[in-house]
XYZ file of C-alpha atoms in Angstrom:
391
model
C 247.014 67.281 103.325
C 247.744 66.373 99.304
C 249.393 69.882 97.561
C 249.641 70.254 94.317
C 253.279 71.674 94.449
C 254.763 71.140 90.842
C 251.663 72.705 89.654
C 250.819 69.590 87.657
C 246.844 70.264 87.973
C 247.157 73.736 86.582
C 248.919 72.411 83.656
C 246.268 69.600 83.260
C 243.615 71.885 82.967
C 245.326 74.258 80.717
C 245.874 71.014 78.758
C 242.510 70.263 78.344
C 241.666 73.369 77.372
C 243.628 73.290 73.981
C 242.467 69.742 73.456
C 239.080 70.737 73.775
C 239.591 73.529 71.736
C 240.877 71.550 68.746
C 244.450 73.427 68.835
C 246.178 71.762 65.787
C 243.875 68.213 65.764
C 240.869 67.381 64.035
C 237.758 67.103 66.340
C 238.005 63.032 65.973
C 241.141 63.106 67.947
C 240.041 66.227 70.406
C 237.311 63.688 71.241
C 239.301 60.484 71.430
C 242.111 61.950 73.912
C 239.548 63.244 75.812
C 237.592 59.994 76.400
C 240.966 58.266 77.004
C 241.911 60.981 79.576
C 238.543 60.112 81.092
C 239.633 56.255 81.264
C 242.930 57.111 82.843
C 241.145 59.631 85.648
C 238.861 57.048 86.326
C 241.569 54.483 86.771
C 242.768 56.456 89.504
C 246.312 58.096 87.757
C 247.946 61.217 89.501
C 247.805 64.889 87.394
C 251.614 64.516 86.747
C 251.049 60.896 84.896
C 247.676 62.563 83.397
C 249.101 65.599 81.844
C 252.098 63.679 80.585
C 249.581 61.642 78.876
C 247.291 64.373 77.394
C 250.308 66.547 76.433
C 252.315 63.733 74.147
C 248.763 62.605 73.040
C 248.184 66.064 71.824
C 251.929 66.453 70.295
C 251.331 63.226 68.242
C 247.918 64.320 67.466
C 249.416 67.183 65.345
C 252.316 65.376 63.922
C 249.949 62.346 62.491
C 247.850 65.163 61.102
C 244.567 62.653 60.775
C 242.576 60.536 62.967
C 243.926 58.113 65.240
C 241.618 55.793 64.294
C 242.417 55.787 60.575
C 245.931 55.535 60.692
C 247.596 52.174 59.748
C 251.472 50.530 60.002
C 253.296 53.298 57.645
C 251.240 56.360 59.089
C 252.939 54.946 62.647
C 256.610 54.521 60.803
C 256.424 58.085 59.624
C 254.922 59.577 62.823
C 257.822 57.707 64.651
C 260.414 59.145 62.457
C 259.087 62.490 62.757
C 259.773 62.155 66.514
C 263.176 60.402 66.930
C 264.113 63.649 64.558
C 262.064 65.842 66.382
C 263.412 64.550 70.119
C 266.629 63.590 70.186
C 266.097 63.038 74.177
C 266.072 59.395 74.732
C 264.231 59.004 77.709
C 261.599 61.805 75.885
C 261.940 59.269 72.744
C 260.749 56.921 75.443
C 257.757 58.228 76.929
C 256.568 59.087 73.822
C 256.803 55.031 72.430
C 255.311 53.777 75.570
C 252.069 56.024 75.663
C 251.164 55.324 71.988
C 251.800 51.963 72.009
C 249.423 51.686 74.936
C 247.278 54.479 73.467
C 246.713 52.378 70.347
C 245.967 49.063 72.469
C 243.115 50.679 74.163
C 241.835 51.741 70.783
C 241.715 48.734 69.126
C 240.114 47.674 72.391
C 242.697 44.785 73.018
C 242.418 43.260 76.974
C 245.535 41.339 77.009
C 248.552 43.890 78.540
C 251.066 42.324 76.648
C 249.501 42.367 72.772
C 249.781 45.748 70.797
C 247.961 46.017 67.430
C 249.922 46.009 64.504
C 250.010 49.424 63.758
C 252.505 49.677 67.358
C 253.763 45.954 67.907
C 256.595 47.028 66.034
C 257.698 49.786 68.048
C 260.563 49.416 70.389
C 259.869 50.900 73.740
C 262.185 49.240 75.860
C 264.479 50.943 78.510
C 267.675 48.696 77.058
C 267.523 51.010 73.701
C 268.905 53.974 75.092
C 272.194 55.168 74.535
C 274.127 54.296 77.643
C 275.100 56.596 80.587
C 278.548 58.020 80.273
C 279.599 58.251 83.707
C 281.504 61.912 82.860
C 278.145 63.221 82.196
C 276.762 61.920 85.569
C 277.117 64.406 88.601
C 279.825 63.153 91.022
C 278.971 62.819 95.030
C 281.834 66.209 94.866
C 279.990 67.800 92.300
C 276.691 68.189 94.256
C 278.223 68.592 97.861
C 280.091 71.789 96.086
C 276.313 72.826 94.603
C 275.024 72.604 97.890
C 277.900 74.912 99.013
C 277.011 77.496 96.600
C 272.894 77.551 98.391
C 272.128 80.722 99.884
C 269.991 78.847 102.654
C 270.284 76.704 104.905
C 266.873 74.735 103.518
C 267.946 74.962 99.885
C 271.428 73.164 100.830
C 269.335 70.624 102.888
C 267.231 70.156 99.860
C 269.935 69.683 97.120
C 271.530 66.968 99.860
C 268.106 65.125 100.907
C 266.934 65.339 96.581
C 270.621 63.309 96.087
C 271.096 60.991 99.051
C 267.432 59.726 99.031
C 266.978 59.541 95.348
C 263.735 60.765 95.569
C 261.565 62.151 92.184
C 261.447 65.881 93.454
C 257.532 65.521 93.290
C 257.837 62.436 96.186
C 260.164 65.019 98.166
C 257.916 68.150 97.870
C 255.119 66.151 99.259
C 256.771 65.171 102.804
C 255.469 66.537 105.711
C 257.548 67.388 108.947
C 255.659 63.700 110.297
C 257.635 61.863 107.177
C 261.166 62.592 108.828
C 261.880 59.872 111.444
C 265.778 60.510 112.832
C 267.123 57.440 114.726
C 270.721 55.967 115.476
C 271.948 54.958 111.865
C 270.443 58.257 110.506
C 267.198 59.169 109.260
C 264.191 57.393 107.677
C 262.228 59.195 104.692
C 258.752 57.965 104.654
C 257.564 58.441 101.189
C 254.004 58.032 101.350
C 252.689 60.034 97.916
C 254.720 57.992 95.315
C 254.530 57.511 91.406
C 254.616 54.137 92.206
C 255.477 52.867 95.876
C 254.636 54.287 99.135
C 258.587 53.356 100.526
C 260.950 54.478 103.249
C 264.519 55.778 102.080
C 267.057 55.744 104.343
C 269.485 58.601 104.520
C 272.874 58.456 106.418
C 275.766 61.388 105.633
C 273.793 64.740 105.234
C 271.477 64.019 108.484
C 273.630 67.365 109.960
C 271.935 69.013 107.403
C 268.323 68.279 107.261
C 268.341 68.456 111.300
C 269.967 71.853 110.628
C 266.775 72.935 107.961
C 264.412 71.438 110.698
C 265.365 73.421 113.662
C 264.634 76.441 112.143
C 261.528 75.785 110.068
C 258.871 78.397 110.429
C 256.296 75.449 111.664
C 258.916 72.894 113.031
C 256.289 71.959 115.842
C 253.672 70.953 113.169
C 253.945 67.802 111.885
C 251.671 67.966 108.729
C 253.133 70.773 107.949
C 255.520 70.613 104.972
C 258.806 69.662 105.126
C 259.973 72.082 102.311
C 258.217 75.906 102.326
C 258.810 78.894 100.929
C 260.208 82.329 102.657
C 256.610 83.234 103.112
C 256.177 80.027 104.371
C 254.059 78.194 101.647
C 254.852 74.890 100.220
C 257.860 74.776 97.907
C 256.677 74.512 94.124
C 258.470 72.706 91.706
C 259.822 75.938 89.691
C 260.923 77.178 92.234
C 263.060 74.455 93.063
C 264.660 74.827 89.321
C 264.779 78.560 89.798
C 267.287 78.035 92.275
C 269.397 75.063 90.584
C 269.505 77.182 87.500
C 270.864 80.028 89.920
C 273.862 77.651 91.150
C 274.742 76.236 87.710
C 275.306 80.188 85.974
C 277.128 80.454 88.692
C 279.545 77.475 89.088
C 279.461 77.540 84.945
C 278.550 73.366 85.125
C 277.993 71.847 82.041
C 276.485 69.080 83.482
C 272.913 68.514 83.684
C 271.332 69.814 87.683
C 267.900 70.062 86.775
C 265.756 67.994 90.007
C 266.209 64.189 88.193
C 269.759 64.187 87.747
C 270.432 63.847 91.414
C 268.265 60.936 91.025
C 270.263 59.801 88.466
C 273.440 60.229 89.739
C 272.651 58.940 92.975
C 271.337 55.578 91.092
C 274.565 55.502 89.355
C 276.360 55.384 92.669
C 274.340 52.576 94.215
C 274.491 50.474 91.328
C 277.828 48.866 92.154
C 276.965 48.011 95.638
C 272.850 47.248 95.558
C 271.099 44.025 93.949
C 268.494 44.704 91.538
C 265.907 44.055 94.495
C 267.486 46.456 96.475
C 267.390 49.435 93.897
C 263.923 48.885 93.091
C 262.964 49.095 96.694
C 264.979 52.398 97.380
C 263.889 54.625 93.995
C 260.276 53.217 94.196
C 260.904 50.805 90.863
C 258.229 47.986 90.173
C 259.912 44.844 91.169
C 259.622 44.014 87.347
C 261.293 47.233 86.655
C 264.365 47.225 84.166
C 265.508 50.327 85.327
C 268.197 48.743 87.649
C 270.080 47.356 84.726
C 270.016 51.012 82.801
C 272.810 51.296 85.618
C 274.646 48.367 86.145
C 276.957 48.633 83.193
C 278.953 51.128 85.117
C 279.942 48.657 87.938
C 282.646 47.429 85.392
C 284.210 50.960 85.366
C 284.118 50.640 89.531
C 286.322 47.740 89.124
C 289.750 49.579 89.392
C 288.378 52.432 91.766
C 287.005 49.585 94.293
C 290.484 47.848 94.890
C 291.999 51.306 95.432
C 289.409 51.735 97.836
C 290.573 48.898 99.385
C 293.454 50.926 101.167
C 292.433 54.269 101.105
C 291.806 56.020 104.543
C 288.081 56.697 105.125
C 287.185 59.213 107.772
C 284.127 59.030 109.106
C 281.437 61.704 108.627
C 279.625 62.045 111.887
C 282.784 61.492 114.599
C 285.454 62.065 112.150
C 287.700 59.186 113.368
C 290.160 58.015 110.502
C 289.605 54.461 109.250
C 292.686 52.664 107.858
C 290.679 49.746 106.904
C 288.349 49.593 104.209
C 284.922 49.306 105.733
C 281.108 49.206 105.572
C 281.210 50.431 109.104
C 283.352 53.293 111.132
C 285.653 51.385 113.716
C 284.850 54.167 116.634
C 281.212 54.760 116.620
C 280.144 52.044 114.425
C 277.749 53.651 112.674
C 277.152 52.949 108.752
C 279.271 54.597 106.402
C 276.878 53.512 103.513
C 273.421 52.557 102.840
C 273.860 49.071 102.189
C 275.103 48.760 105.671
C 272.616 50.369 106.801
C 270.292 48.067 105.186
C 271.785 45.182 106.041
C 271.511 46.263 109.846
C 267.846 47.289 109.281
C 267.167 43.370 107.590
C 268.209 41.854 110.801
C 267.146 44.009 113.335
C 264.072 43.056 111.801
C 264.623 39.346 111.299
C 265.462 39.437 115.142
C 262.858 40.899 116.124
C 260.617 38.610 114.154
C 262.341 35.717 115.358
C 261.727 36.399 119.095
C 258.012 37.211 118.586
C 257.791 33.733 116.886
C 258.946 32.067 119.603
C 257.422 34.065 122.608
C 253.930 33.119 120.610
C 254.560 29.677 120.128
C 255.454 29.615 123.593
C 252.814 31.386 125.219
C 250.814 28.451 125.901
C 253.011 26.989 127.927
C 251.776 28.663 131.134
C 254.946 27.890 133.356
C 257.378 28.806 130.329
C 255.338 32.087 129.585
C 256.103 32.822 133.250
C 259.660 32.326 133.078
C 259.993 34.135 130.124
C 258.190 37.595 132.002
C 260.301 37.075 134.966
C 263.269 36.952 132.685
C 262.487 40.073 130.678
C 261.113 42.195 134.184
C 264.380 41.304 135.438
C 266.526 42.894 132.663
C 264.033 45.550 132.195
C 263.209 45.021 128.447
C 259.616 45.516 129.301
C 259.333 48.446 126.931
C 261.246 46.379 124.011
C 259.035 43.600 124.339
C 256.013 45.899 124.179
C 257.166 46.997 120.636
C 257.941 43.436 119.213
């Protein structure tokens, strides 16, 4: 079952509404967004991309202040300077670029992806424009574990710990289901099936105490579409709630940092950047492989530089048995398991390549009728029947 938990559908509609109504736009553009809207419904977009659209269409409606399809190059350089004074968010200043520019292509009825009509072509709506991260603005792996202290509940910490280590947009998180949580021996698997982009599974290793902790006593733990996140009543969590309660913790730790649902994202992007190829990251926060969102992070590897051979010698104690590790390492020396996720990847990738490997051979040598037999014997002997049934 699909709920609408950040209320994106309500705020369509209401959307709709005011464009319908004409609020602040001529009736040419009422009509226009409207039939574009149409278009991107059709094409199969979820509410939160839709209203996103309609609601910047309608902002720029007003600020343009005459049809769309009258204005030229200068009526675009003054509407764009009325923004970038008007939003001095850069990743707002983004969004904003990105839909008119492909706003205006489908106006001017243009096929090819990568041509904009003149009016646009000069905008630049590239990720590589923004002001770079400072890493003091970015919330530290400390800074959110002593957020999560400050939770009243048990599922709000396990929710401030799952939103960070899995990197998740808080709309992908509210829509797991109890059946989306797989635990196994590294940790647990995410299965992110209702994406903005990629249906992916995101592996999460050092607050697994946690979300098992949420889980045991969730009002419908034996019901597995039920959601993974509800309410006290025991609806599905909405998205304001969710800020409700951030907002709660950041009054009261007085953080000047930014907590709203993203930054956890953010940060936790931050963190993987030194240690994950660009491949890697797109695969984990659901990027297109043709994403340039990876490099928006990589600059702060340099500043990892002095940290990482300090690292080198620092005692790490592991989170799950709490052995002491004198040795820097990807893995803890008593129970083995994972201390990070590219270890954890990295033992995923060739269980995997393993397994394939094996099931290549046993099928190219199936049709050897004595060597199929000795192969049987061999695995009845050791008892990896079951094993072999899951290759």
């Amino acid at each position: 079952m699909k709920f609408d938990y950040a209320g994106y559908q309500r705020d369509l509609d209401r959307l709709l509404e005011r464009v319908k109504a004409c609020e602040g736009i001529c009736k040419e553009n009422s009509e226009i967004i409207l039939k574009y809207y149409n278009l991107l419904a059709a094409q199969g977009f979820e509410p939160a991309t839709l209203r996103n659209n309609v609601e910047k269409l309608l902002t720029l409606a007003k600020l343009l202040d005459k049809p769309f399809d009258d204005a030229n190059k200068d009526d675009m350089i003054k509407l764009v300077s009325k923004l970038q004074s008007k939003y001095s968010d850069g990743w707002n200043m983004l969004s904003y670029k990105g839909i008119l520019k492909k706003f205006y292509r489908w106006l001017r009825e243009l096929d090819d992806e990568k041509i904009y009509p003149p009016e646009v072509r000069w905008i630049r709506s590239s990720a590589k424009n923004i002001k770079k991260i400072k890493r003091e603005d970015i919330l530290t792996q400390e800074d959110i574990e002593k957020i999560a202290k400050e939770a009243t509940s048990v599922r709000d910490k396990a929710l401030i710990l799952t939103l960070y280590e899995s990197g998740c947009r808080i709309g992908e998180l509210l829509q797991l289901q109890i059946k989306n949580i797989k635990f196994d021996e590294h940790g647990v698997i995410l299965d992110v099936e209702e994406s903005k982009t990629i249906p992916r599974n995101v592996r999460g290793i050092d607050y697994v105490d946690v979300l098992s902790a949420w889980l045991s006593v969730h009002p419908y733990k034996d019901d597995p579409e039920a959601p993974l996140w509800v309410s006290q009543r025991g609806a599905p969590l909405k998205h304001d709630s969710v800020i409700s309660a951030l907002d709660r913790i950041k009054k009261k730790l007085n953080m000047r940092k930014k907590m709203n649902p993203h930054a956890y994202r953010h940060a936790k992007a931050s963190h993987l950047a030194p240690y994950l190829k660009n491949a890697t990251m797109s695969e984990h926060f659901g990027w297109s492989p043709s994403s340039k969102m990876p490099d928006i992070y990589y600059h702060l590897c340099n500043d990892d530089v002095d940290n990482a051979l300090l690292e080198i010698h620092e005692e790490k104690t592991c989170r799950l048995c709490g052995y002491k590790n004198k040795m820097k390492s990807d893995f803890c020396e008593n129970c083995k398991k994972p201390f990070n996720l590219k270890a954890a990847i990295e033992i995923e990738n060739k269980k995997n390549a393993k397994e394939k490997a094996v099931s290549m051979v046993i099928d190219r040598l199936k049709d050897d009728d004595y060597v199929a037999n000795v192969i049987v014997k061999v695995i009845k002997e050791l008892k990896l029947e079951k094993e072999f049934e899951e290759i």
